[in-house]
Short mmCIF file of C-alpha atoms in Angstrom, two decimals:
data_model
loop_
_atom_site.label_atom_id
_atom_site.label_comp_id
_atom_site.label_asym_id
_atom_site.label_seq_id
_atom_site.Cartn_x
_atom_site.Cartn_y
_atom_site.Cartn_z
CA UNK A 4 109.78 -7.86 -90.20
CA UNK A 5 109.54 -11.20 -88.35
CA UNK A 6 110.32 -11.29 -84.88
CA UNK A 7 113.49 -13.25 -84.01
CA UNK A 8 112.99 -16.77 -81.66
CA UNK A 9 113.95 -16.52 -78.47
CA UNK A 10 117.61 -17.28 -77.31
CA UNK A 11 117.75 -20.54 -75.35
CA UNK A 12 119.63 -20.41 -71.74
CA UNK A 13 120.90 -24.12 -70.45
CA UNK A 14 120.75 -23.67 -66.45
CA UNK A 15 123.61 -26.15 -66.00
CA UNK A 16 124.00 -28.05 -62.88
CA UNK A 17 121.87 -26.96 -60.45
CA UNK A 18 124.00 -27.51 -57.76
CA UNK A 19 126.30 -25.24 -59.15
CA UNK A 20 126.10 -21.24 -59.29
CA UNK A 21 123.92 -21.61 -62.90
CA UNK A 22 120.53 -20.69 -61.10
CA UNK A 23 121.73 -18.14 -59.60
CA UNK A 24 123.47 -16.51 -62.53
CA UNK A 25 120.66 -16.75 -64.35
CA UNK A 26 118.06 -15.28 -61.87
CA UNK A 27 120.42 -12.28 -61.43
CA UNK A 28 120.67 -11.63 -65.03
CA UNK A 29 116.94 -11.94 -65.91
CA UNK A 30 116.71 -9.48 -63.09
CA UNK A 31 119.40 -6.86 -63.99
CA UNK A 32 117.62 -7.25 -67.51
CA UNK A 33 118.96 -8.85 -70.82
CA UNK A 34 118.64 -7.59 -74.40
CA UNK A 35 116.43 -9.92 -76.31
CA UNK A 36 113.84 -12.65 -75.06
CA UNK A 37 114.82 -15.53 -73.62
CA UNK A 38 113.92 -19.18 -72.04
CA UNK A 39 115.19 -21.15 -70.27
CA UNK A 40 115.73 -24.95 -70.35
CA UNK A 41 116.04 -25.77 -66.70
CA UNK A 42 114.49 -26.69 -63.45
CA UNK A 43 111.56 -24.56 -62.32
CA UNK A 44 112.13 -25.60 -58.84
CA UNK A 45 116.02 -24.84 -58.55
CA UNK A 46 115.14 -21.34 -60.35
CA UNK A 47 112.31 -20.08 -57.65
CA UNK A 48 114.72 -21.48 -54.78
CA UNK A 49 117.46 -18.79 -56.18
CA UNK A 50 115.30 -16.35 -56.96
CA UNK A 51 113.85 -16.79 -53.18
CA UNK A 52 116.95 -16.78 -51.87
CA UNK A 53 118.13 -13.46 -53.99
CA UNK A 54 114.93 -11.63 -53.43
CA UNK A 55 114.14 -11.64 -56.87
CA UNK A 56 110.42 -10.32 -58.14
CA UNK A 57 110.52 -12.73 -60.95
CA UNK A 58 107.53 -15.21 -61.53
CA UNK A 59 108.85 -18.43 -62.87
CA UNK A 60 106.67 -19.77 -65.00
CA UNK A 61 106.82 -23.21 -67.15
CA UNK A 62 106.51 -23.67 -70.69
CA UNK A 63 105.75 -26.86 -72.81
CA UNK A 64 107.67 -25.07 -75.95
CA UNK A 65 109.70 -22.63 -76.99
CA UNK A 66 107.31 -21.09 -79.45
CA UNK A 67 105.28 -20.50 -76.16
CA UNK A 68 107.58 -18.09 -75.15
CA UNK A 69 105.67 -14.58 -74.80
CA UNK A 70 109.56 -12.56 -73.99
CA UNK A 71 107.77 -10.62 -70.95
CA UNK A 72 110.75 -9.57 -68.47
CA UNK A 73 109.06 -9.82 -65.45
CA UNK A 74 108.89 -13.58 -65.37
CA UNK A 75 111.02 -16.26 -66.36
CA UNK A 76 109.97 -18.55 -69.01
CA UNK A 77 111.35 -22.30 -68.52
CA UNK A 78 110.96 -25.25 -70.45
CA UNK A 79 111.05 -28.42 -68.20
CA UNK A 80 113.11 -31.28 -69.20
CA UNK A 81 112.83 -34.97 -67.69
CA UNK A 82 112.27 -35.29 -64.01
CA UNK A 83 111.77 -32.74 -61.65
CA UNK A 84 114.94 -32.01 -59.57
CA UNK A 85 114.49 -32.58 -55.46
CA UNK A 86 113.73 -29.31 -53.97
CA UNK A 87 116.21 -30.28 -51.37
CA UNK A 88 119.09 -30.57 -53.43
CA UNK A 89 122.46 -30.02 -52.00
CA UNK A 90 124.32 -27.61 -53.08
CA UNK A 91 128.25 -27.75 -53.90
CA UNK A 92 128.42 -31.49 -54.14
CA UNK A 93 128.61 -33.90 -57.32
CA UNK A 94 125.02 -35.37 -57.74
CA UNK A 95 123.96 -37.66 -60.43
CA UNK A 96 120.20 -36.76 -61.32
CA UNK A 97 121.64 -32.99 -61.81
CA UNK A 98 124.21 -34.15 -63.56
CA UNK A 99 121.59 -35.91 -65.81
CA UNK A 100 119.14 -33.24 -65.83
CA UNK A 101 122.22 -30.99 -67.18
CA UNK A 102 122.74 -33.21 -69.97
CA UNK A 103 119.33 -33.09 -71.01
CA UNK A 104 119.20 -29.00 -70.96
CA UNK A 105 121.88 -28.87 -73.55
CA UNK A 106 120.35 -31.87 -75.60
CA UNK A 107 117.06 -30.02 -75.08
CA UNK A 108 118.21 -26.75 -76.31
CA UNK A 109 120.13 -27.99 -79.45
CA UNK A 110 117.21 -29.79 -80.88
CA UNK A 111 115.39 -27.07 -80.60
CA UNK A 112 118.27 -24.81 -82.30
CA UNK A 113 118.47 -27.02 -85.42
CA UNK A 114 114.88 -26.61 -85.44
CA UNK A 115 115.29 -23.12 -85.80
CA UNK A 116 112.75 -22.70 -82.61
CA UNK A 117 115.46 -20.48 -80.80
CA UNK A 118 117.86 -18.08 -81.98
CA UNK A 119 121.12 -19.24 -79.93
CA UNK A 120 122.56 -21.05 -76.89
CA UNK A 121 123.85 -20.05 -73.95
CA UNK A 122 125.16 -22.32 -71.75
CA UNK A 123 125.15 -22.24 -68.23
CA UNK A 124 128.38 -24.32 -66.58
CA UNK A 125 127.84 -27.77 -66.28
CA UNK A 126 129.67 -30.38 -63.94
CA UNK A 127 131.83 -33.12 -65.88
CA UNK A 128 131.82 -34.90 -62.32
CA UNK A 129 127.85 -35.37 -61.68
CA UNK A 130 127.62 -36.34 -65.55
CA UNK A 131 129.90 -39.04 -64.94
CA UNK A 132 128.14 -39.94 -61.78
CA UNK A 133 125.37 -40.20 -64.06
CA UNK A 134 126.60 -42.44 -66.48
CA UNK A 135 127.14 -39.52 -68.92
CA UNK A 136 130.62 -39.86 -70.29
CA UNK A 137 131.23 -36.20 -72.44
CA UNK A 138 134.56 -33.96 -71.56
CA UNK A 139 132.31 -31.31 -71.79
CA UNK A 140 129.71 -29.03 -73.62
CA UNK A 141 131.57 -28.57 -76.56
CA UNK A 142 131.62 -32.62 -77.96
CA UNK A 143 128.04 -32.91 -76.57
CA UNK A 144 126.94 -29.96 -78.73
CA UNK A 145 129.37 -31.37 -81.27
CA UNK A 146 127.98 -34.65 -81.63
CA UNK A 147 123.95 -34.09 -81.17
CA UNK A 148 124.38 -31.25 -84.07
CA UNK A 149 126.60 -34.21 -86.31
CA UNK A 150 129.36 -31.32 -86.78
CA UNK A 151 132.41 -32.75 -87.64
CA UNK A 152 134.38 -29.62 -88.05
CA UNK A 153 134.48 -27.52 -84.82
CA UNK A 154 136.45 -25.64 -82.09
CA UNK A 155 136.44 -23.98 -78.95
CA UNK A 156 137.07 -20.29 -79.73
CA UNK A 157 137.06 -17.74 -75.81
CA UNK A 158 136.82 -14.49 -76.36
CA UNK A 159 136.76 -11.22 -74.43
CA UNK A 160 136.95 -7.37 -74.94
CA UNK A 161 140.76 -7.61 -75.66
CA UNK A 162 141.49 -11.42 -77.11
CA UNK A 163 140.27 -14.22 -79.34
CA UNK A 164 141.87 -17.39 -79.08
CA UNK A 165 140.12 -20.11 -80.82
CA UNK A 166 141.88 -23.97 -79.81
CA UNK A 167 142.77 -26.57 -82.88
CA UNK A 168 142.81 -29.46 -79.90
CA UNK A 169 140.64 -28.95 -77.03
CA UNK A 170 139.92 -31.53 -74.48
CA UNK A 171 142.84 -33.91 -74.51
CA UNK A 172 145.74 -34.88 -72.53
CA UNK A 173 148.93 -33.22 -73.15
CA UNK A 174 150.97 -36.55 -73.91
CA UNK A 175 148.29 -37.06 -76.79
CA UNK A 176 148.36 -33.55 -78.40
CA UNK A 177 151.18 -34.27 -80.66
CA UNK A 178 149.70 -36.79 -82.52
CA UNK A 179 146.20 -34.54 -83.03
CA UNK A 180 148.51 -31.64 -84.93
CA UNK A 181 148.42 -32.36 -88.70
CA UNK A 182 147.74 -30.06 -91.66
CA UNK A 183 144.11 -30.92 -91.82
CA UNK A 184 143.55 -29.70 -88.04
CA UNK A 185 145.60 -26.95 -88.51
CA UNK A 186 143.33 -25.81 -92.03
CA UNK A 187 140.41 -26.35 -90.16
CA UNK A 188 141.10 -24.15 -87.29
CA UNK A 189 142.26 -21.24 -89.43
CA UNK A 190 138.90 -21.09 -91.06
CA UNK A 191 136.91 -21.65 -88.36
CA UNK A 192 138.59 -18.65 -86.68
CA UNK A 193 138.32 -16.91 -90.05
CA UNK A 194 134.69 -17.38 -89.88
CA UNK A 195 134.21 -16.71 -86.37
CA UNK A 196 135.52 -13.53 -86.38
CA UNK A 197 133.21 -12.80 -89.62
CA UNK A 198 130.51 -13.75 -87.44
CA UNK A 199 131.46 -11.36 -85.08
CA UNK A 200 131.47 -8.25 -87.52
CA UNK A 201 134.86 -8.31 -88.94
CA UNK A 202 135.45 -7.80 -92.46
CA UNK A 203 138.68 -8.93 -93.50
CA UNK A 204 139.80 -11.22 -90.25
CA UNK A 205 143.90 -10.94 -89.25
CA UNK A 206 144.19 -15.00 -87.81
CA UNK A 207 147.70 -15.42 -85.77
CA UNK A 208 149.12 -19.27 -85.34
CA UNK A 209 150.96 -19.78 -82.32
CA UNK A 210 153.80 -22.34 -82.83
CA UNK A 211 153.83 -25.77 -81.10
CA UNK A 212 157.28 -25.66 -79.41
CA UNK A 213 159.39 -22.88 -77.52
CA UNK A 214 160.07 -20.09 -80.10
CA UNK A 215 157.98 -21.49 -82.43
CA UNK A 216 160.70 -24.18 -82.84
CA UNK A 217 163.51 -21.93 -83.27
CA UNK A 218 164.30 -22.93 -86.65
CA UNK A 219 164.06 -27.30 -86.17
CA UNK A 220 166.09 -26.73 -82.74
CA UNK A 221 163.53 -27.42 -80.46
CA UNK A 222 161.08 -29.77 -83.06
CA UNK A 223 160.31 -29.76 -86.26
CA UNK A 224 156.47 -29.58 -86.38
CA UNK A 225 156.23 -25.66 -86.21
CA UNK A 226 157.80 -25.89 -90.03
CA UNK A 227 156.57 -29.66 -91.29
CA UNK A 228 153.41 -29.23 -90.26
CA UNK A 229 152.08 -25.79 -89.44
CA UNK A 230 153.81 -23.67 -91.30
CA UNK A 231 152.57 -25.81 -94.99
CA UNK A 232 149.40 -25.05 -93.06
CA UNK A 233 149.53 -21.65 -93.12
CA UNK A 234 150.78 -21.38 -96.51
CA UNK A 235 147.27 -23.46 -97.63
CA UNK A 236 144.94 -21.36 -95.72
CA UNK A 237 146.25 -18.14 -97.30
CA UNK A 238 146.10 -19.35 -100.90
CA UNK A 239 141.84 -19.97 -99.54
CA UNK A 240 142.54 -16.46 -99.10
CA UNK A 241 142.64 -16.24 -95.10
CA UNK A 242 144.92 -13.87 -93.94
CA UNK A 243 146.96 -16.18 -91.76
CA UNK A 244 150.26 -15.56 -90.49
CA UNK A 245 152.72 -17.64 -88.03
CA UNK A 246 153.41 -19.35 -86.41
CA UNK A 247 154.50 -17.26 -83.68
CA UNK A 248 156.32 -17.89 -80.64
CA UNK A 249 153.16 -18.42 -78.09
CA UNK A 250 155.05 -16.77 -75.35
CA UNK A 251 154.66 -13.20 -77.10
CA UNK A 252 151.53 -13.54 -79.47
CA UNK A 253 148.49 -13.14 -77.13
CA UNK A 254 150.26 -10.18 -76.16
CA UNK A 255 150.77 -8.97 -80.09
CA UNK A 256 147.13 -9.70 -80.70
CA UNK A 257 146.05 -8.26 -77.15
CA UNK A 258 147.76 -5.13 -78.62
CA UNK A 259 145.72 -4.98 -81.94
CA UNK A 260 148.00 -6.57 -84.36
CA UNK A 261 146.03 -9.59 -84.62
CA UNK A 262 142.26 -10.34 -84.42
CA UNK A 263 142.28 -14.00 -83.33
CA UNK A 264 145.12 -16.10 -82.00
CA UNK A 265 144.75 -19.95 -83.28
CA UNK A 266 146.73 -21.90 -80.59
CA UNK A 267 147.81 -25.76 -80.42
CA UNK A 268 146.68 -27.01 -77.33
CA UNK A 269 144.01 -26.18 -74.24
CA UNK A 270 146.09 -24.29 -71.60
CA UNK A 271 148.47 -22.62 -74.48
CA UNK A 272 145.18 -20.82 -75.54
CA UNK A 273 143.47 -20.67 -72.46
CA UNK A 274 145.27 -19.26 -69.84
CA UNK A 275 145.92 -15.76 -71.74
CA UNK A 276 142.03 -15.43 -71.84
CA UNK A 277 141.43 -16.09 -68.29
CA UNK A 278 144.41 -14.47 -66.85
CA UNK A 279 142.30 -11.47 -68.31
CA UNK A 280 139.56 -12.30 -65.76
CA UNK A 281 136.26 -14.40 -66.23
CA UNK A 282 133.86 -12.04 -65.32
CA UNK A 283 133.55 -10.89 -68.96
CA UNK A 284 134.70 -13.98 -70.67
CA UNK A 285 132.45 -16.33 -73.44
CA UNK A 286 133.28 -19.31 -74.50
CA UNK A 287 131.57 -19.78 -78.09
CA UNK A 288 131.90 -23.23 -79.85
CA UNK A 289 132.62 -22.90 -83.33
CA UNK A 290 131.93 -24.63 -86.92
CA UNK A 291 127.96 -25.42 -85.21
CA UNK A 292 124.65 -24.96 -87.83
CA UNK A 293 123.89 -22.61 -84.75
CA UNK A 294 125.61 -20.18 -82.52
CA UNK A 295 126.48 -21.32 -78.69
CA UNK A 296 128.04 -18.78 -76.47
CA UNK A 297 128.65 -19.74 -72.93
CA UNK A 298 130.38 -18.51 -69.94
CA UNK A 299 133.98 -18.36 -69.41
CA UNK A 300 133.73 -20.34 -65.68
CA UNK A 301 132.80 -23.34 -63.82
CA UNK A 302 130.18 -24.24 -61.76
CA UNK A 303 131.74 -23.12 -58.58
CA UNK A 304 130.60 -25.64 -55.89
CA UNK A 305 132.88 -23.26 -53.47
CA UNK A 306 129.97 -20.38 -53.44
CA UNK A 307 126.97 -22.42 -55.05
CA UNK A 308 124.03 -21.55 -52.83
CA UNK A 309 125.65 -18.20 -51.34
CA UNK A 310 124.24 -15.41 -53.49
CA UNK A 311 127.48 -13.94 -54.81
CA UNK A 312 128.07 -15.37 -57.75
CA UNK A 313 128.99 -12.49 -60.62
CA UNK A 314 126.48 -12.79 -63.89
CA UNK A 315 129.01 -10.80 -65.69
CA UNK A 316 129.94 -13.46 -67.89
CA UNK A 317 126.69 -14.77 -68.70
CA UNK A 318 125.24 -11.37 -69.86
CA UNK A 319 128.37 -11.27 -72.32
CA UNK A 320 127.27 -14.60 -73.01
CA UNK A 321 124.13 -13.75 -74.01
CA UNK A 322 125.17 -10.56 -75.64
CA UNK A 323 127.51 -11.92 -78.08
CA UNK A 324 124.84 -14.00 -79.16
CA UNK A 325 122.81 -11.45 -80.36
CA UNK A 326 125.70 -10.19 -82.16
CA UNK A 327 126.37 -13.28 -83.87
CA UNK A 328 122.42 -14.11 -85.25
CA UNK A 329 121.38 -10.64 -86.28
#
């Protein structure tokens, strides 16, 4: 039996709490081999400042990777990072070297030289700074791969909610809900959830407006548009249902009667998950020729450089992964 690639961890911005997180997973131990597409430098500083025995050690390629867990195994990309770097503030050269982690790491994923990705958070702030103008991970990962159908799906030990728009304004969300989005999300959660190791998939829509429209009272788009929706994806043999009113469906699906909730818009979907908690969190993109977990937080700049960041999140991360590529 051939040995499975290792998975592929982006550090993020190092500025951030993603060096840390790291460090103190590799340390508490993770379930398959790893490397890491970072900053050598940033890594020994946390694992200095964390009291880590881990060697870090630098790697021209992936295939180089030799999965011993008493060192971590990085794989430089572009400039060096200034040992000095400050931590907690928006900085363009991390915000670069960020960039180039992800791009990095999904090159080497369609290449079929790692198994997975997991992301470490990245700033949208110190890309911009850096001329780097993505909303976040999700349309970089999007766009590099040339995926045109995709979604953001967070998931944690007691909800799925996978978004049909993800990274928009509210003012401009109307426009983005047509039947073709709506389709598309359905089987994109129908697959994800297949990915995940269920057999037959239960994929709740949450409606657009209050009550799910209440019948044309408070809009019509719930039954022009979403509804016809519905009705297509279960003659492709989904089993979709809705929509539902999206003030009681998380907690239907929370409950066990659904496995996934699709929902309209970013903090519709969202908030449910992380009102949860973070610590256990994942973010995984969706509709990718290659699975991409990530963690369900930002970069904190409030306790970068402090040692108490939780790697909670990141371990799920890393362990939904696995269960995705088996």
């Amino acid at each position: 039996m051939n040995t499975p690639p290792p998975v592929g961890i982006t550090m993020g911005d190092a500025a951030g709490i993603g060096p840390e997180i790291i460090v103190k997973a590799c340390a508490q131990g993770l379930n398959a081999p790893c490397v890491v597409y970072g900053d050598a430098g940033a890594l020994r500083r946390a694992a200095s400042a964390l009291g880590a025995r881990l060697a870090i050690t630098e790697i021209a390629h992936a295939g180089l990777a030799s999965g011993d867990a008493s060192r971590i195994e990085v794989i430089a990309c572009g400039p060096a990072l200034p040992p000095d770097l400050p931590f907690g503030q928006i900085n363009a050269a991390a915000g670069r070297a960020a960039y180039d982690y992800v791009c990095a790491a999904i090159d080497d994923a369609q290449a079929g030289r790692i198994r997975a990705i997991v992301t470490a958070p990245l700033n949208k702030q110190s890309m911009h700074a850096a001329g780097i103008d993505y909303p976040g991970h999700t349309e970089i990962l999007a766009e590099r791969s040339g995926t045109d159908d995709f979604a953001m799906m967070l998931a944690n030990d007691e909800l799925r909610v996978l978004l049909v728009t993800i990274h928009v304004a509210l003012v401009d969300v109307m426009a983005r809900i047509t039947p073709e989005a709506e389709l598309t999300a359905m089987r994109l959660a129908d697959r994800a959830c297949r990915q995940m190791g269920i057999a037959h998939p239960r994929v709740a829509v949450a409606g657009l407006n209050p009550h799910a429209g209440e019948g044309g009272k408070f809009g019509r788009e719930d039954i022009d548009v979403i509804a016809p929706a519905i009705r297509r994806a279960r003659d492709e043999g989904i089993d979709a249902s809705g929509p539902w009113p999206g003030d009681t469906v998380f907690m239907r699906a929370r409950r066990g009667e659904f496995d996934i909730v699709v929902a309209q818009y970013h903090d519709q979907g969202l908030i449910p998950v992380k009102y949860l908690g973070v610590d256990h969190g994942v973010n995984v993109t969706v509709g990718l020729p290659f699975v991409r977990t990530s963690v369900d937080h930002g970069t904190a700049f409030d306790i970068a450089g402090k040692g108490v960041a939780d790697q909670a999140s990141l371990i799920a991360a890393f362990d939904l992964a696995l269960a995705m590529t088996p």
